[in-house]
PDB file of C-alpha atoms in Angstrom:
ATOM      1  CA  UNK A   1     -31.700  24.489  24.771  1.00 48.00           C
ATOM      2  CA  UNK A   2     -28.480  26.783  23.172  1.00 48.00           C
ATOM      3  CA  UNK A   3     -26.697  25.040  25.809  1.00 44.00           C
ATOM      4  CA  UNK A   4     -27.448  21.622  24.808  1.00 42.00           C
ATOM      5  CA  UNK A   5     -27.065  22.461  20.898  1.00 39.00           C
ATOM      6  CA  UNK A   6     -23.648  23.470  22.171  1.00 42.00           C
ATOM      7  CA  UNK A   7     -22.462  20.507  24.218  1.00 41.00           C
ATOM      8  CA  UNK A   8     -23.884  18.139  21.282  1.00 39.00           C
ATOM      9  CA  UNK A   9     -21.784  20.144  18.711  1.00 41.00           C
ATOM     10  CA  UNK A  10     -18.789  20.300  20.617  1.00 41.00           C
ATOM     11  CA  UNK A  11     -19.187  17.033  21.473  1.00 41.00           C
ATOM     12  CA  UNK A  12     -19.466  15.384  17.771  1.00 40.00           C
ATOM     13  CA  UNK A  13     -16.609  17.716  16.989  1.00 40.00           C
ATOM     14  CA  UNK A  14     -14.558  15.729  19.657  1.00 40.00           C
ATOM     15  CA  UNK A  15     -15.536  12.622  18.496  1.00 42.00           C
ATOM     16  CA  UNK A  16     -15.297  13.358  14.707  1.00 40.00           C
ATOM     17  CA  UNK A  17     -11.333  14.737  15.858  1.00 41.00           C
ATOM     18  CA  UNK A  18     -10.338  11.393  17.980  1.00 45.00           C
ATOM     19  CA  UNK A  19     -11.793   8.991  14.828  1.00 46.00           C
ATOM     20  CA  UNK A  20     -10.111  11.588  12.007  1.00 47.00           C
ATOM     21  CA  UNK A  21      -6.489  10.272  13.176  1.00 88.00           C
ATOM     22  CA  UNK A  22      -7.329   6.366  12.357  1.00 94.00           C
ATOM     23  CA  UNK A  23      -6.067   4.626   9.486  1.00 96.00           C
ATOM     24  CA  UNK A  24      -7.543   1.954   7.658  1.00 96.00           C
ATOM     25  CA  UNK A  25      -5.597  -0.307   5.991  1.00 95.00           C
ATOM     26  CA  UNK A  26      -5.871  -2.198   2.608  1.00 92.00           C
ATOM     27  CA  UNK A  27      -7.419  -4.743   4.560  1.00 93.00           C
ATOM     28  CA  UNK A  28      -9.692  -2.422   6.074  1.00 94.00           C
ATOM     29  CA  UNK A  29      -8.106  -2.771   9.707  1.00 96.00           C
ATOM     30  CA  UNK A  30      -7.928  -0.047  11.831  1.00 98.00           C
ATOM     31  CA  UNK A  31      -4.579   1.422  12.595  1.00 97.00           C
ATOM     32  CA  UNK A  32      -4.443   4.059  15.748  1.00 97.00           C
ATOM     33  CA  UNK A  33      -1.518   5.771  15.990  1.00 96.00           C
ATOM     34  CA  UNK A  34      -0.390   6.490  20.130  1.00 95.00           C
ATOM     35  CA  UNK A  35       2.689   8.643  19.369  1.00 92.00           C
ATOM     36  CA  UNK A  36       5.596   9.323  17.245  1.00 88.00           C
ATOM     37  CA  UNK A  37       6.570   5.594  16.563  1.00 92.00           C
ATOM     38  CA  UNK A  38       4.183   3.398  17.927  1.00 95.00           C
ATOM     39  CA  UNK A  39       0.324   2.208  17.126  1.00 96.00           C
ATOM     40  CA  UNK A  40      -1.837  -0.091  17.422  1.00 98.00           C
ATOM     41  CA  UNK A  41      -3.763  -2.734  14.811  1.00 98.00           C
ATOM     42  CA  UNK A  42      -7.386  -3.533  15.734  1.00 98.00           C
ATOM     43  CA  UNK A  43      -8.039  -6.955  15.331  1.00 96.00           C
ATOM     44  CA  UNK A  44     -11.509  -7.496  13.212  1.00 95.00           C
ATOM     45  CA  UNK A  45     -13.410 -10.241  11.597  1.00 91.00           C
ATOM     46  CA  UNK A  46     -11.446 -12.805  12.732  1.00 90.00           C
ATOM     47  CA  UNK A  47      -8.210 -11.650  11.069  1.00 91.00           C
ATOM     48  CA  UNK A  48      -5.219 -13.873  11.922  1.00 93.00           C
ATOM     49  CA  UNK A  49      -1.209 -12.634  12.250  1.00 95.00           C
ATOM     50  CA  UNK A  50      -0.916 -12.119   8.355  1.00 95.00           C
ATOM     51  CA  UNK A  51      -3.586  -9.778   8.108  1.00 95.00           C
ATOM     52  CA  UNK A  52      -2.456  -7.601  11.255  1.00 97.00           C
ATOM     53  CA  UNK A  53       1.095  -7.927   9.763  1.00 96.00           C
ATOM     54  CA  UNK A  54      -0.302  -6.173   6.525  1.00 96.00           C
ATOM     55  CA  UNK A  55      -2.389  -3.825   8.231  1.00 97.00           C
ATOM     56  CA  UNK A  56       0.862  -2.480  10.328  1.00 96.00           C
ATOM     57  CA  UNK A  57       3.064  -2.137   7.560  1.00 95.00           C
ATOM     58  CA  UNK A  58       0.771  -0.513   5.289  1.00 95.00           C
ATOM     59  CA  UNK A  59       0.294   1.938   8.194  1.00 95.00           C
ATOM     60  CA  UNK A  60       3.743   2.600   8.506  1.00 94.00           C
ATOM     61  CA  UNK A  61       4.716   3.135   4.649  1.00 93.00           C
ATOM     62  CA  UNK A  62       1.426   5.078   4.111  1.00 90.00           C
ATOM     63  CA  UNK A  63       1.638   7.516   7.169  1.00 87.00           C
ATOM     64  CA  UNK A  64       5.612   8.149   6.792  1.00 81.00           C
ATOM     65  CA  UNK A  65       6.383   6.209   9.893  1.00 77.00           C
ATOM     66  CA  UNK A  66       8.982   4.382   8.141  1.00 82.00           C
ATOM     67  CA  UNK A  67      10.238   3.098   5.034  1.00 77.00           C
ATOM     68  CA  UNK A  68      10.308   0.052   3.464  1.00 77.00           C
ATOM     69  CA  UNK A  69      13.684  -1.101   4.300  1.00 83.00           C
ATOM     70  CA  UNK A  70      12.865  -0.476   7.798  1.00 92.00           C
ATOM     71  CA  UNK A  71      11.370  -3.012  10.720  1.00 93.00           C
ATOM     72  CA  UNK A  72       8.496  -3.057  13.109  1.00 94.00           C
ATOM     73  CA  UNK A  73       8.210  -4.596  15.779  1.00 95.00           C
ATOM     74  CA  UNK A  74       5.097  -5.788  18.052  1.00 96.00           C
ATOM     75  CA  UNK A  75       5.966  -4.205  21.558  1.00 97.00           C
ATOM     76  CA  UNK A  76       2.650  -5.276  22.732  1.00 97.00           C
ATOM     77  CA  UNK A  77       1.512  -8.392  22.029  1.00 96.00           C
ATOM     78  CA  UNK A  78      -2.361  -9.343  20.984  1.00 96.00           C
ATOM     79  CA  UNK A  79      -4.791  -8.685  23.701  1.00 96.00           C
ATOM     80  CA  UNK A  80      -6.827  -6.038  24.724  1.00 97.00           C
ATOM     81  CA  UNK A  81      -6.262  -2.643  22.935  1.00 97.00           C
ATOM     82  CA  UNK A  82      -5.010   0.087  24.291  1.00 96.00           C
ATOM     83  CA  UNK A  83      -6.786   2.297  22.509  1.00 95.00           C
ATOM     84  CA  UNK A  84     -10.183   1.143  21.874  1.00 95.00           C
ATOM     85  CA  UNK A  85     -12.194  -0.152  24.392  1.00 95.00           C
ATOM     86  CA  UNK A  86     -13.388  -3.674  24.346  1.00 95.00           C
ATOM     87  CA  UNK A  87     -11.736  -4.881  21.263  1.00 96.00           C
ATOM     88  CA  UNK A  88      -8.494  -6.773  20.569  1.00 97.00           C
ATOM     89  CA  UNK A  89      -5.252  -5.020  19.052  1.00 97.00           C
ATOM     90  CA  UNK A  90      -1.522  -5.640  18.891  1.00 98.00           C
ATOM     91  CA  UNK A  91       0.851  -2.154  19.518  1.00 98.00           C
ATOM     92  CA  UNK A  92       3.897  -2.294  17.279  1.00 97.00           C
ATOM     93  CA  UNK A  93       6.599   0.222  17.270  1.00 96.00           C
ATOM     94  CA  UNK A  94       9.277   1.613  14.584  1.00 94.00           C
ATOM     95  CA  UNK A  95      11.315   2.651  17.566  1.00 94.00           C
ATOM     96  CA  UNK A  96      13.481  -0.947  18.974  1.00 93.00           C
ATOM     97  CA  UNK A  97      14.773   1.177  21.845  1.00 94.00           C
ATOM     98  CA  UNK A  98      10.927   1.195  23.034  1.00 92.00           C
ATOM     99  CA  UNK A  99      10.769  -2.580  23.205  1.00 94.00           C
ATOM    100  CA  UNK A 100      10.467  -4.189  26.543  1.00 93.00           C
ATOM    101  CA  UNK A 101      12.708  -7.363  25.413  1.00 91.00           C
ATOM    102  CA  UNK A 102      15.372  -7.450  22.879  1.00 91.00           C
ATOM    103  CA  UNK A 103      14.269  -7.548  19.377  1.00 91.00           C
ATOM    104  CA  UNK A 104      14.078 -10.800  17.657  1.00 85.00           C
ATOM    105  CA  UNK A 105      13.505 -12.695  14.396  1.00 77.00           C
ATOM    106  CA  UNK A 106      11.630 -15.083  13.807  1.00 73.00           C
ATOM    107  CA  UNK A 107      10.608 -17.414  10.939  1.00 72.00           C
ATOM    108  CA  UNK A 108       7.358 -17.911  11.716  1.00 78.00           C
ATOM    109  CA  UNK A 109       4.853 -15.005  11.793  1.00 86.00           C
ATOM    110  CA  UNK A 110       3.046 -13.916  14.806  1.00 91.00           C
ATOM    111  CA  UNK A 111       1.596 -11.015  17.135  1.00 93.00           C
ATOM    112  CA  UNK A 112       2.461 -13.119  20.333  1.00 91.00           C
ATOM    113  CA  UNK A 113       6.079 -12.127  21.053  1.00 91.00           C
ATOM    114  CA  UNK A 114       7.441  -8.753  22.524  1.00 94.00           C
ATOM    115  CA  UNK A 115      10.038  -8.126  19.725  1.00 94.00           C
ATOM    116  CA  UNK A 116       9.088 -10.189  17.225  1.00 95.00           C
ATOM    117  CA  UNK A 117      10.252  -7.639  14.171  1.00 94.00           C
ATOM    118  CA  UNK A 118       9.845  -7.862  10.484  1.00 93.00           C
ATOM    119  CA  UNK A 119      11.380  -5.650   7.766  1.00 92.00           C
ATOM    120  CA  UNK A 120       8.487  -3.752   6.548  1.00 93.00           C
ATOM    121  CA  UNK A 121       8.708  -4.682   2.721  1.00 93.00           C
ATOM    122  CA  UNK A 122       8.039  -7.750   4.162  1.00 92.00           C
ATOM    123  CA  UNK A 123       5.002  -7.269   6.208  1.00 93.00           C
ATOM    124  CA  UNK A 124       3.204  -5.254   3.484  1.00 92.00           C
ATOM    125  CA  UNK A 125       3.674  -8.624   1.479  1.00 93.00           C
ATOM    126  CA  UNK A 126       0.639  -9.907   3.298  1.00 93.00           C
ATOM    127  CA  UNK A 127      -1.079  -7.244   1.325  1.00 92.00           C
ATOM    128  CA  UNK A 128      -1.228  -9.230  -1.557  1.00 87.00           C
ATOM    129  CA  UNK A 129      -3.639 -11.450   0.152  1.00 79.00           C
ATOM    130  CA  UNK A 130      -6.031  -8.712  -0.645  1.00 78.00           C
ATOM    131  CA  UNK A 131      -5.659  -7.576  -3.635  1.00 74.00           C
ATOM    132  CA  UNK A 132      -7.501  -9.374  -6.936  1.00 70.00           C
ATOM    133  CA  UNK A 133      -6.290  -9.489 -10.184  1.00 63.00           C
ATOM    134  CA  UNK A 134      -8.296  -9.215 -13.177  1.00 61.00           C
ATOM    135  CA  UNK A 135      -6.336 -12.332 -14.659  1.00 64.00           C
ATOM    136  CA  UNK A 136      -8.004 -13.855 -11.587  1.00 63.00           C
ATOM    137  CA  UNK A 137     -11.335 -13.081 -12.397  1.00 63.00           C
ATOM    138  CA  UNK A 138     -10.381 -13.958 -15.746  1.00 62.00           C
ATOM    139  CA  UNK A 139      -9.325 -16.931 -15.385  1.00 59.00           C
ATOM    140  CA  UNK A 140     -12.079 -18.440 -13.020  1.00 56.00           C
ATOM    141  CA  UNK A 141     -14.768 -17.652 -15.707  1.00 54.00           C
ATOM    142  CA  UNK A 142     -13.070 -19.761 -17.941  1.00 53.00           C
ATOM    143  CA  UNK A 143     -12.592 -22.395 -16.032  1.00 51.00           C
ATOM    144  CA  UNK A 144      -8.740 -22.231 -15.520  1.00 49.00           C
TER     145      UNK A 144
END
């Protein structure tokens, strides 16, 4: 019985360690970091590139991976995480040396490309998507 009460602490003391290290985002994504400059987004509820976008660079400001004049990149692209089993995730990186493929720009915004980079004062623009405004509010009851 001792034995057991052990294993089941240790255990939840594991588990509570691994799940300590993951962000969440202003979205309420989860962020996993994997190393020193890259982690991964978990895709949930449907969330499109925008919303991973926001959840990456909020990661990156937040945890000191980078600054806001800085880029990210998506090293790999949406599919199954690396990090959590049976979910969906894209791995970006701070680090372009990492990057399988040459970094890129692009003017459309997705989680499909191997270097597809954005500055990260732009990604955590998709933020705003988020956020509410009491003039919002304010001006909905009113009927503005």
């Amino acid at each position: 019985m001792r034995l057991a009460l052990i294993a089941v602490t240790f255990a939840t003391a594991l588990a509570g360690a691994g799940s300590a290290q993951t962000f969440t985002a202003e979205n309420q994504l989860k962020v996993v970091p994997l190393n020193g400059s890259d982690f991964e987004v978990i895709e949930a509820r449907g969330e499109g590139p925008r919303g991973i976008w926001c959840a990456a660079a909020d990661y990156a400001v937040n945890q000191g991976r980078t600054g806001p004049g800085q880029r990210i990149y998506v090293k790999t692209p949406r599919g199954p995480s690396v990090s959590v089993a049976g979910r969906k995730g894209v791995v970006f990186t701070t680090d372009a040396s990492r990057l399988s493929q040459a970094p890129s720009r692009s003017l459309s915004v997705g989680t499909g490309t191997i270097g597809e980079g954005l500055p990260v004062a732009h990604a955590i623009q998709f933020c705003r998507d988020y956020q509410i405004e009491l003039n919002d509010i304010f001006h909905r009851r009113i009927g503005d």
